[in-house]
Tab-separated table of C-alpha atoms in Angstrom:
chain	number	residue	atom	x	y	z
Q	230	UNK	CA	79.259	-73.358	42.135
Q	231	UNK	CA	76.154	-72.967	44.051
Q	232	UNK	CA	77.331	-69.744	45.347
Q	233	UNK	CA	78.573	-68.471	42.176
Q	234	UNK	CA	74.842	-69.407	40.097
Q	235	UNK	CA	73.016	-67.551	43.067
Q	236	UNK	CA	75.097	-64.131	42.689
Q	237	UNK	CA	74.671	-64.492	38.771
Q	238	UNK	CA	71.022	-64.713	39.593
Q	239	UNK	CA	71.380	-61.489	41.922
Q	240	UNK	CA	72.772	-59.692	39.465
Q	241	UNK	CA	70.192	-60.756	36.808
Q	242	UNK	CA	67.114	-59.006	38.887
Q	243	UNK	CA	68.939	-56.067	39.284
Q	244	UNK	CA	68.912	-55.293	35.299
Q	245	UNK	CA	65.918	-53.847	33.895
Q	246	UNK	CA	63.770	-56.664	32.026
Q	247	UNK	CA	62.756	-55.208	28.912
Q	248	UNK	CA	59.513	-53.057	29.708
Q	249	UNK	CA	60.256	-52.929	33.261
Q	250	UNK	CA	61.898	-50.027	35.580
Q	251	UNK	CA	64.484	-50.160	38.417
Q	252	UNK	CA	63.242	-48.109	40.958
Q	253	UNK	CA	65.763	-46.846	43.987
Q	254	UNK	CA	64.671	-44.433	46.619
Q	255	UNK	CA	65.869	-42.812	50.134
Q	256	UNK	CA	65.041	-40.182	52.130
Q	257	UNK	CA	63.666	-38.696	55.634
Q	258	UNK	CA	60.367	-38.834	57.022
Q	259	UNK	CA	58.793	-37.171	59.966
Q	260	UNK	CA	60.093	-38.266	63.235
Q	261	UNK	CA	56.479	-39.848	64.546
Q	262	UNK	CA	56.338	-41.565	61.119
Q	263	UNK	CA	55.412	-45.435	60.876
Q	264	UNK	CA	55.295	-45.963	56.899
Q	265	UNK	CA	55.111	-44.572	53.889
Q	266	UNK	CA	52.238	-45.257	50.863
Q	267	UNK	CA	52.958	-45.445	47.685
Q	268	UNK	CA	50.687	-44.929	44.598
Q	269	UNK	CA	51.159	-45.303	41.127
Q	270	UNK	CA	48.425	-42.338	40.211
Q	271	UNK	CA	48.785	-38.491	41.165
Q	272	UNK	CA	45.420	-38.584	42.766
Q	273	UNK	CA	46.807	-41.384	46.079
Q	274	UNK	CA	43.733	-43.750	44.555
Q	275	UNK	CA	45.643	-46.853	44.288
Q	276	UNK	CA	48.565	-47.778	46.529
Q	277	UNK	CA	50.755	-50.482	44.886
Q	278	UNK	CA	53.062	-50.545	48.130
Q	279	UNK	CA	54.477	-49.592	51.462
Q	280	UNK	CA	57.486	-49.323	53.075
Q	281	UNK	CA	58.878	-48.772	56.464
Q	282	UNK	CA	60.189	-45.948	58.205
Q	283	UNK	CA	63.039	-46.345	61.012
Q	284	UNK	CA	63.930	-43.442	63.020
Q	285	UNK	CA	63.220	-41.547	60.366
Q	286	UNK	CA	65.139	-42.886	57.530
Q	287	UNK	CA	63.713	-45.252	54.652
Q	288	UNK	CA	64.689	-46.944	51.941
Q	289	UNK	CA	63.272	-48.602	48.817
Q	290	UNK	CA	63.780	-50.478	46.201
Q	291	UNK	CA	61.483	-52.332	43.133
Q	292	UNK	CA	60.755	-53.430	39.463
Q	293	UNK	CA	58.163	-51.334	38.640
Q	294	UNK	CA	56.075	-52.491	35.130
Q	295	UNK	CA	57.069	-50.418	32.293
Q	296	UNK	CA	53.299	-49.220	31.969
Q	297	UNK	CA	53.896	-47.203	35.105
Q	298	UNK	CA	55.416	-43.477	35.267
Q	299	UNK	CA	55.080	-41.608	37.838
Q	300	UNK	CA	54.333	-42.552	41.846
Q	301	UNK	CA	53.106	-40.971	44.870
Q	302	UNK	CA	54.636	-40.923	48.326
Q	303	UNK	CA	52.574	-39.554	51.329
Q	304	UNK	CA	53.725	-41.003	55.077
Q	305	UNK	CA	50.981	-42.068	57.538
Q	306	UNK	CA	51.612	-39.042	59.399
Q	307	UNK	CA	50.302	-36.525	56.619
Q	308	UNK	CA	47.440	-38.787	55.337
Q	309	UNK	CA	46.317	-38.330	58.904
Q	310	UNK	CA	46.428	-34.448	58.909
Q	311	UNK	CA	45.593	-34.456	55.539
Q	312	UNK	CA	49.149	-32.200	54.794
Q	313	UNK	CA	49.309	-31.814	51.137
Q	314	UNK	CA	52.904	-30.033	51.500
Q	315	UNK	CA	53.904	-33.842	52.782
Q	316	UNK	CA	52.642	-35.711	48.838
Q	317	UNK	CA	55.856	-36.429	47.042
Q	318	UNK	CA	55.230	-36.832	43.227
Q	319	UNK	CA	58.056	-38.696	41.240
Q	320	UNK	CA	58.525	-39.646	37.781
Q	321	UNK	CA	59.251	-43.462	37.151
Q	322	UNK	CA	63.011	-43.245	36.509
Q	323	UNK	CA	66.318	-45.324	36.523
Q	324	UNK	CA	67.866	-42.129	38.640
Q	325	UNK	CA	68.305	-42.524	42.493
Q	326	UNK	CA	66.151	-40.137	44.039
Q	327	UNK	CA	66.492	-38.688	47.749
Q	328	UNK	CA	63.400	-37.669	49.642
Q	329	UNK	CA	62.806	-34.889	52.337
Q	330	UNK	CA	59.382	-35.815	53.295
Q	331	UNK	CA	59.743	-33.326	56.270
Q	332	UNK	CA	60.913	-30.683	54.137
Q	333	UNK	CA	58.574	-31.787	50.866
Q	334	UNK	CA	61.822	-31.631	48.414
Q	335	UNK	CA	62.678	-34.153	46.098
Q	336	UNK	CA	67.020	-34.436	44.551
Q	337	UNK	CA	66.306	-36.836	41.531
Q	338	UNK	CA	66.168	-36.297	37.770
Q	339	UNK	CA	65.158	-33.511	36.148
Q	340	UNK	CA	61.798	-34.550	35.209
Q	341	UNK	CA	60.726	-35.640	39.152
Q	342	UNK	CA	61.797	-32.923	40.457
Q	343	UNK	CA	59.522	-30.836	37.564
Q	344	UNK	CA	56.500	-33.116	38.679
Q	345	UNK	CA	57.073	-32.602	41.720
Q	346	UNK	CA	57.596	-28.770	42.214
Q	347	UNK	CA	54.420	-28.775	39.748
Q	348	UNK	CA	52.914	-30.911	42.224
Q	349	UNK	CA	53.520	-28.303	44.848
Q	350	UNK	CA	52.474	-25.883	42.599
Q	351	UNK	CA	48.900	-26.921	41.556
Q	352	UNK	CA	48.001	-27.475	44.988
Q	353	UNK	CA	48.995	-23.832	46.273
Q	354	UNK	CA	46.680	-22.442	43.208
Q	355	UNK	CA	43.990	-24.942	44.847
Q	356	UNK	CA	44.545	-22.463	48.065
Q	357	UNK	CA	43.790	-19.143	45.988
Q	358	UNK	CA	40.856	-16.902	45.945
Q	359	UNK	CA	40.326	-15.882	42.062
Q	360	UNK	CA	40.332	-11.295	41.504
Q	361	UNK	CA	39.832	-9.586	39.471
Q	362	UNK	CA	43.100	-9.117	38.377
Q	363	UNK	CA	44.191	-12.920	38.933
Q	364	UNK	CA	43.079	-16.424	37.994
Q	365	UNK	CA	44.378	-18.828	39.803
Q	366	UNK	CA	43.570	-21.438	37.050
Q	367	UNK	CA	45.639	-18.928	34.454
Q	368	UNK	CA	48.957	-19.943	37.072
Q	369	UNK	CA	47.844	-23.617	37.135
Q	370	UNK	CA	48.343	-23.745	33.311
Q	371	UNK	CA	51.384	-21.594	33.202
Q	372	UNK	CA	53.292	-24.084	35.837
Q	373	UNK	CA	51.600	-27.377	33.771
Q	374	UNK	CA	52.995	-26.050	30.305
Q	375	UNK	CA	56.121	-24.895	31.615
Q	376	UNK	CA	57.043	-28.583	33.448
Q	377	UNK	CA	55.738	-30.086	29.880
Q	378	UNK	CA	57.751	-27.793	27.343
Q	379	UNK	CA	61.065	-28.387	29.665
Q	380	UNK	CA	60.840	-31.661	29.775
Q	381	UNK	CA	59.952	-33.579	26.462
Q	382	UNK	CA	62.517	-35.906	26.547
Q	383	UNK	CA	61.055	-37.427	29.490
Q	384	UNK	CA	57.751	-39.039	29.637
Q	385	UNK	CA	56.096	-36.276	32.289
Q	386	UNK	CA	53.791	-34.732	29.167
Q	387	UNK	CA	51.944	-38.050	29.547
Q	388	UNK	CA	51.055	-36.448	33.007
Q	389	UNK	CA	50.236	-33.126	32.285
Q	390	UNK	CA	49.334	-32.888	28.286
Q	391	UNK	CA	46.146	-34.233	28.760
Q	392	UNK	CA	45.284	-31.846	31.277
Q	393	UNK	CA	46.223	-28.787	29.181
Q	394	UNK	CA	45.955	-30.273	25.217
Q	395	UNK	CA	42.274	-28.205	24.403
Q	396	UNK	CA	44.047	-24.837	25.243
Q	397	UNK	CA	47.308	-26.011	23.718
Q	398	UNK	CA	48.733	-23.976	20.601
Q	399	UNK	CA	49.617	-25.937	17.801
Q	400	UNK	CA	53.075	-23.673	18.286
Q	401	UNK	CA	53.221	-26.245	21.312
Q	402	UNK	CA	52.250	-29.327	20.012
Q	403	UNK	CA	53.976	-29.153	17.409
Q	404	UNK	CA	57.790	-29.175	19.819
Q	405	UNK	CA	55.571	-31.816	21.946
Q	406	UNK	CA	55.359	-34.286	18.964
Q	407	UNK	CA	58.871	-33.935	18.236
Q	408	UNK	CA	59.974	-36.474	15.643
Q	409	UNK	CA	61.579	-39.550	18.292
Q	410	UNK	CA	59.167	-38.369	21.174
Q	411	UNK	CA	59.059	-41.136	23.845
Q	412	UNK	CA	55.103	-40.564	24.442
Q	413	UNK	CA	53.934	-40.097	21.296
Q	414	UNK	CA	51.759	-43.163	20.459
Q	415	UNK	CA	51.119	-43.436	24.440
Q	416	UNK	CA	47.322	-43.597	24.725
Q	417	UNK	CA	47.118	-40.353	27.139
Q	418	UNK	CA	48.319	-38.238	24.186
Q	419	UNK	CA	45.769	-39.461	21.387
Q	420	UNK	CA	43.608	-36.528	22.003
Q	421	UNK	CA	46.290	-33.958	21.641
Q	422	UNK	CA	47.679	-36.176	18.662
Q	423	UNK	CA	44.080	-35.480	17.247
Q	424	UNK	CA	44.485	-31.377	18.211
Q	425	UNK	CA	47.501	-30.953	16.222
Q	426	UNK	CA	46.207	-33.460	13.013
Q	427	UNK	CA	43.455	-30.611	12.971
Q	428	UNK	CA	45.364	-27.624	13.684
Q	429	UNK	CA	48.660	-28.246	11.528
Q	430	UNK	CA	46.246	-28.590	8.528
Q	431	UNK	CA	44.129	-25.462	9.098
Q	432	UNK	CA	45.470	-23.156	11.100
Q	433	UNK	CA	47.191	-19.675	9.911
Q	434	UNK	CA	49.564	-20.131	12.656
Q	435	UNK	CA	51.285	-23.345	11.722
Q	436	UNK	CA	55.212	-22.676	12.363
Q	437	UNK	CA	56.491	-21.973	8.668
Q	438	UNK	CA	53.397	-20.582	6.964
Q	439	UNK	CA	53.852	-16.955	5.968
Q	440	UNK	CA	51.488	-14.466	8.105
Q	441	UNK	CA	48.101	-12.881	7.133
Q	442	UNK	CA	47.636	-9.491	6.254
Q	443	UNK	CA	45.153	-7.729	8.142
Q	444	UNK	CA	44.331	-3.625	8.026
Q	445	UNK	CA	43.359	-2.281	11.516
Q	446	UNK	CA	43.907	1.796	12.390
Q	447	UNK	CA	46.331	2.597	14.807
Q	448	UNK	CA	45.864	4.995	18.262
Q	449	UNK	CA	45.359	8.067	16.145
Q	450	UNK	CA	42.519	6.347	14.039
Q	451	UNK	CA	45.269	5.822	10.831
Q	452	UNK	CA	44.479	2.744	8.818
Q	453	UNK	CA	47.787	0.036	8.262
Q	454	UNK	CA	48.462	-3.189	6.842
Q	455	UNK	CA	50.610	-5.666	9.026
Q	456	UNK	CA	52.644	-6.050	5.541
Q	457	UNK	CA	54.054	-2.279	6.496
Q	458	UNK	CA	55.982	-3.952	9.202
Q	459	UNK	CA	55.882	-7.779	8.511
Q	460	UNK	CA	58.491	-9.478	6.007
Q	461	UNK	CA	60.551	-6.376	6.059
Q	462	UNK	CA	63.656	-8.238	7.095
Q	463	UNK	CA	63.334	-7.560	10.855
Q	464	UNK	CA	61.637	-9.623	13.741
Q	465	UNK	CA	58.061	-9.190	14.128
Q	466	UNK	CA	56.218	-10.159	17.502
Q	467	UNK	CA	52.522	-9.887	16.721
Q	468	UNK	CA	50.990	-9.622	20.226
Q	469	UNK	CA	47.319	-10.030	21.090
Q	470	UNK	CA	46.105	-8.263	24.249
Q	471	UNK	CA	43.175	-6.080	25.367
Q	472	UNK	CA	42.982	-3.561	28.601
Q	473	UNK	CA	40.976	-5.580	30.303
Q	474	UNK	CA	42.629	-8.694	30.368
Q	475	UNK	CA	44.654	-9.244	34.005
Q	476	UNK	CA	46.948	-11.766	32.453
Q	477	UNK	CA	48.025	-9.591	29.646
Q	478	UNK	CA	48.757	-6.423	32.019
Q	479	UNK	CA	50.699	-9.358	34.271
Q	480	UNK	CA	52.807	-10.347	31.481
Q	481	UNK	CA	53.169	-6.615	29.961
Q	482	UNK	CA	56.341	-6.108	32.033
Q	483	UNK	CA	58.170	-8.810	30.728
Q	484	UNK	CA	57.006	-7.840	26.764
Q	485	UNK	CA	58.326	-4.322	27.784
Q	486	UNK	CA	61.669	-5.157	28.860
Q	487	UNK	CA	62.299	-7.928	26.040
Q	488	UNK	CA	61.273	-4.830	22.860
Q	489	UNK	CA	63.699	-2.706	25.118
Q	490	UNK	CA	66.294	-5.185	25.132
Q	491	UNK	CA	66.102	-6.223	21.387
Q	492	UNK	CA	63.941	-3.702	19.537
Q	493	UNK	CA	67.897	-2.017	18.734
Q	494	UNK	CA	68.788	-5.280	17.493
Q	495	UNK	CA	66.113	-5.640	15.039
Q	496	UNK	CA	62.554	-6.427	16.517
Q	497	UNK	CA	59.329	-4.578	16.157
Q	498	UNK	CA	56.205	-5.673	17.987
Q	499	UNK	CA	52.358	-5.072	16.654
Q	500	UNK	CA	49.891	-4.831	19.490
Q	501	UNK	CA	46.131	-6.207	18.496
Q	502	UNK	CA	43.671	-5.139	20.862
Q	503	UNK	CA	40.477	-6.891	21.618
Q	504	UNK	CA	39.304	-3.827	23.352
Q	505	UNK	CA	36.070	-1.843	22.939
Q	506	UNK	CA	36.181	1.199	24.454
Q	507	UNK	CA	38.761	3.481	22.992
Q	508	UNK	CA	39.768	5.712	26.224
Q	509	UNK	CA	40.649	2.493	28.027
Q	510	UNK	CA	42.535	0.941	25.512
Q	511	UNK	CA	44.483	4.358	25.079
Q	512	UNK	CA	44.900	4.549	29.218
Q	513	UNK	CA	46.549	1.300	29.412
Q	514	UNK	CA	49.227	1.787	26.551
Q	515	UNK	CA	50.190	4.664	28.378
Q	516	UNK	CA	50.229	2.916	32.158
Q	517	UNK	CA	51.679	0.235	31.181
Q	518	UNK	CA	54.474	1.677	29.138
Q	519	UNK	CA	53.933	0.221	25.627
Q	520	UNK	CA	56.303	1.997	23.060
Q	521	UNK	CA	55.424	0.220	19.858
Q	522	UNK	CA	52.994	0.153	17.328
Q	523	UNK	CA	49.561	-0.495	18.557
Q	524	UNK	CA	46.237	-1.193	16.204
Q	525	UNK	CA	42.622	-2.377	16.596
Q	526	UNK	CA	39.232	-2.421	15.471
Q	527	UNK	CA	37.556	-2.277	18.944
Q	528	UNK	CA	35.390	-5.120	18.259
Q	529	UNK	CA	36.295	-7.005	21.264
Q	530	UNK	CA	36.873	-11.074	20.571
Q	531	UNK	CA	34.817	-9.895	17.079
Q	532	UNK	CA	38.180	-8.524	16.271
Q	533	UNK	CA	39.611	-9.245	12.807
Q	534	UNK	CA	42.692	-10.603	15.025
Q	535	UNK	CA	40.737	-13.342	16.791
Q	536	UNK	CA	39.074	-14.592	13.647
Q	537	UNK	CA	41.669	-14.401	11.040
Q	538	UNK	CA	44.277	-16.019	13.587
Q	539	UNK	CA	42.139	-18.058	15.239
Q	540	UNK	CA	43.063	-16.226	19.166
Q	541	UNK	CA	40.634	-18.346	21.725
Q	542	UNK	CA	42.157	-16.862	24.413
Q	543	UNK	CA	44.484	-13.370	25.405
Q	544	UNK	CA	47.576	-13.062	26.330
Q	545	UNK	CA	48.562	-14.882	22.892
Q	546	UNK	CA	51.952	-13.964	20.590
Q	547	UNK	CA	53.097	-14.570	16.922
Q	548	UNK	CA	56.549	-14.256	16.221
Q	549	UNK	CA	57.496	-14.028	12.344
Q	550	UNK	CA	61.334	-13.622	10.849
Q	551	UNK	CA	62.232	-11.038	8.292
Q	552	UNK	CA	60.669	-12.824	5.869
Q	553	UNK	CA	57.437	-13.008	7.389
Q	554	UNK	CA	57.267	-16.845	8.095
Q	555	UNK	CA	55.884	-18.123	11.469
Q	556	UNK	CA	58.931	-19.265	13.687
Q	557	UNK	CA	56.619	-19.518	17.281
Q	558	UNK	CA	53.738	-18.614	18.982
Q	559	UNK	CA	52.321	-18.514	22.643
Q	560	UNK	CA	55.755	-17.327	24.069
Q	561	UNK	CA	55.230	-15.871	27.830
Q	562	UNK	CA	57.687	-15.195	30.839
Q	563	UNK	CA	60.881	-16.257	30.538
Q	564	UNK	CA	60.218	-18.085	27.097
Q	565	UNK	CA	59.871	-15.471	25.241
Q	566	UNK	CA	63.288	-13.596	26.227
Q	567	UNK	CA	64.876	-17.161	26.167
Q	568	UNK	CA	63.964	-16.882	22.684
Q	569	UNK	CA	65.250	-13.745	21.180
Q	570	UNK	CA	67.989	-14.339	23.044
Q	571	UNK	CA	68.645	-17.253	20.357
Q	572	UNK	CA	67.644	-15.653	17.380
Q	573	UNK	CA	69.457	-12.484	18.352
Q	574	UNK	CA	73.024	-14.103	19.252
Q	575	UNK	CA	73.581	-15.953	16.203
């Protein structure tokens, strides 16, 4: 009986307690490696535990409190040599996770192995040397919004959101603070809580508001309303961009090959320039291979563009359906293909 009451007692501390994780972990070390440190921040301030490493192999396992979601593993070894490529970032999960501390890879769920390649990430734009054609803090978004839009069923955007939430879109809070969101009455997210209260009552951009007309001239000095092209029954991609702006030329490419791929299919994309000088705008539609309709006033980030929709920062997109409503904003890289590819294969 005494037996029996101690394995029901076993069994009992292996289920989560309500508000409390299960925490199982294995992996590889480096072969000189004593112990491993772990932390329950992303900046290795304050180690919770330890655990031991034996001929290269550990193991471990813990209750972690429910307030806690994400830890950091670095071994002895690369605290010594100070080797960032040897900090393993994980979320605070129920999933098993293996651990290649030699290698720096992490085989877990979805949302560790986003922290941690982000991780990885940030620290390799810590490395860069800003151009004039690159900013390595412009990357170090990208890879922080990216981990947080593919993952909001998880609780990484507690991570990351607060990082990013002042140059947030309200396009992006808006799918952040998803109805049923696990994070959103955490306290990390009050401040981006407080961004979209603000924007989703003011802004022209608010997915489902109809867009604003504006009158810019085109290339050849022409005057035209948006409304020629907008809520005409085909796709619009409103796209604000300016010669001079490295990020926009980076993500040109992609813009290209998306109005080649759908443009057939029914989408038509608006250029708004917050150039100045005329001959440069001019010069980079033609380098840079831009075959639709392109306006501005040459006022720069005076522009009727930023102030009527509010643009605090370039390369920034509208996307509007036939009838001229706001369906998303702020789509870049592989998002915005990912996207016409669902509207235009229903």
């Amino acid at each position: 009986m005494k037996r029996i009451f101690n394995l029901i007692l076993f069994a009992l501390a292996l289920i989560p307690v309500q508000g409390q994780t299960v925490v199982s972990l294995h992996g590889t070390a480096p072969a000189d490696a004593r112990t491993i440190y772990l932390y329950d921040d992303l900046g290795l301030q304050n180690m919770f535990d330890s655990v031991s490493v034996v001929d290269g192999k550990w193991q471990y396992e813990s209750i972690r409190p429910a307030q806690q979601i994400v830890m950091t593993l670095i071994s002895d070894v690369a605290m010594k040599s100070q080797n960032t490529s040897g900090v393993i970032t994980l979320m605070v999960d129920t999933i098993s996770t293996e651990v290649d501390m030699v290698a720096g890879m992490v085989k877990g769920s979805k949302a560790s192995n986003a922290i941690h390649n982000t991780i990885k990430g940030l620290y390799a734009c810590m490395q860069k040397q800003r151009t004039s054609d690159y900013d390595p803090k412009d990357e170090a978004l990208t890879l922080m919004r990216s981990a947080v839009m593919d993952n909001l069923d998880s609780m990484l955007p507690v991570l990351l959101v607060p990082m990013i939430a002042d140059g947030m879109t309200i396009g992006d809070l808006q799918k952040v603070f998803y109805e049923g969101a696990p994070y959103a009455n955490h306290p990390n997210m009050r401040n981006a809580k407080q961004r979209l209260a603000f924007l989703s009552g003011n802004s022209v951009r608010s997915l489902g508001k109809l867009f604003t007309d504006l009158k810019m001239n085109d290339t050849d000095g022409k005057e035209h309303s948006l409304s020629e092209w907008c809520g005409k029954g085909r796709y619009v991609l409103i796209d604000f961009w300016a010669s001079w702006c490295g990020p926009c030329r980076a993500e040109m490419p992609n813009v290209v090959a998306c109005y080649e791929k759908y443009h057939a299919q029914g989408l038509d994309i608006i250029g708004i320039s917050f150039d100045t000088q005329k001959d440069a705008w001019l010069r980079a539609i033609t380098d840079l291979n831009m075959p639709w309709i392109h306006l501005s006033d040459l006022a720069g980030w005076k522009s009727l563009g930023a102030s009527i929709y509010e643009i605090r920062s370039i390369p920034s997109n509208i996307l509007l359906d036939g009838t001229g409503k706001i369906i998303d904003i702020d789509l870049r890289g592989a998002m915005l293909d990912a996207r016409l590819s669902q509207l235009f294969s229903k």
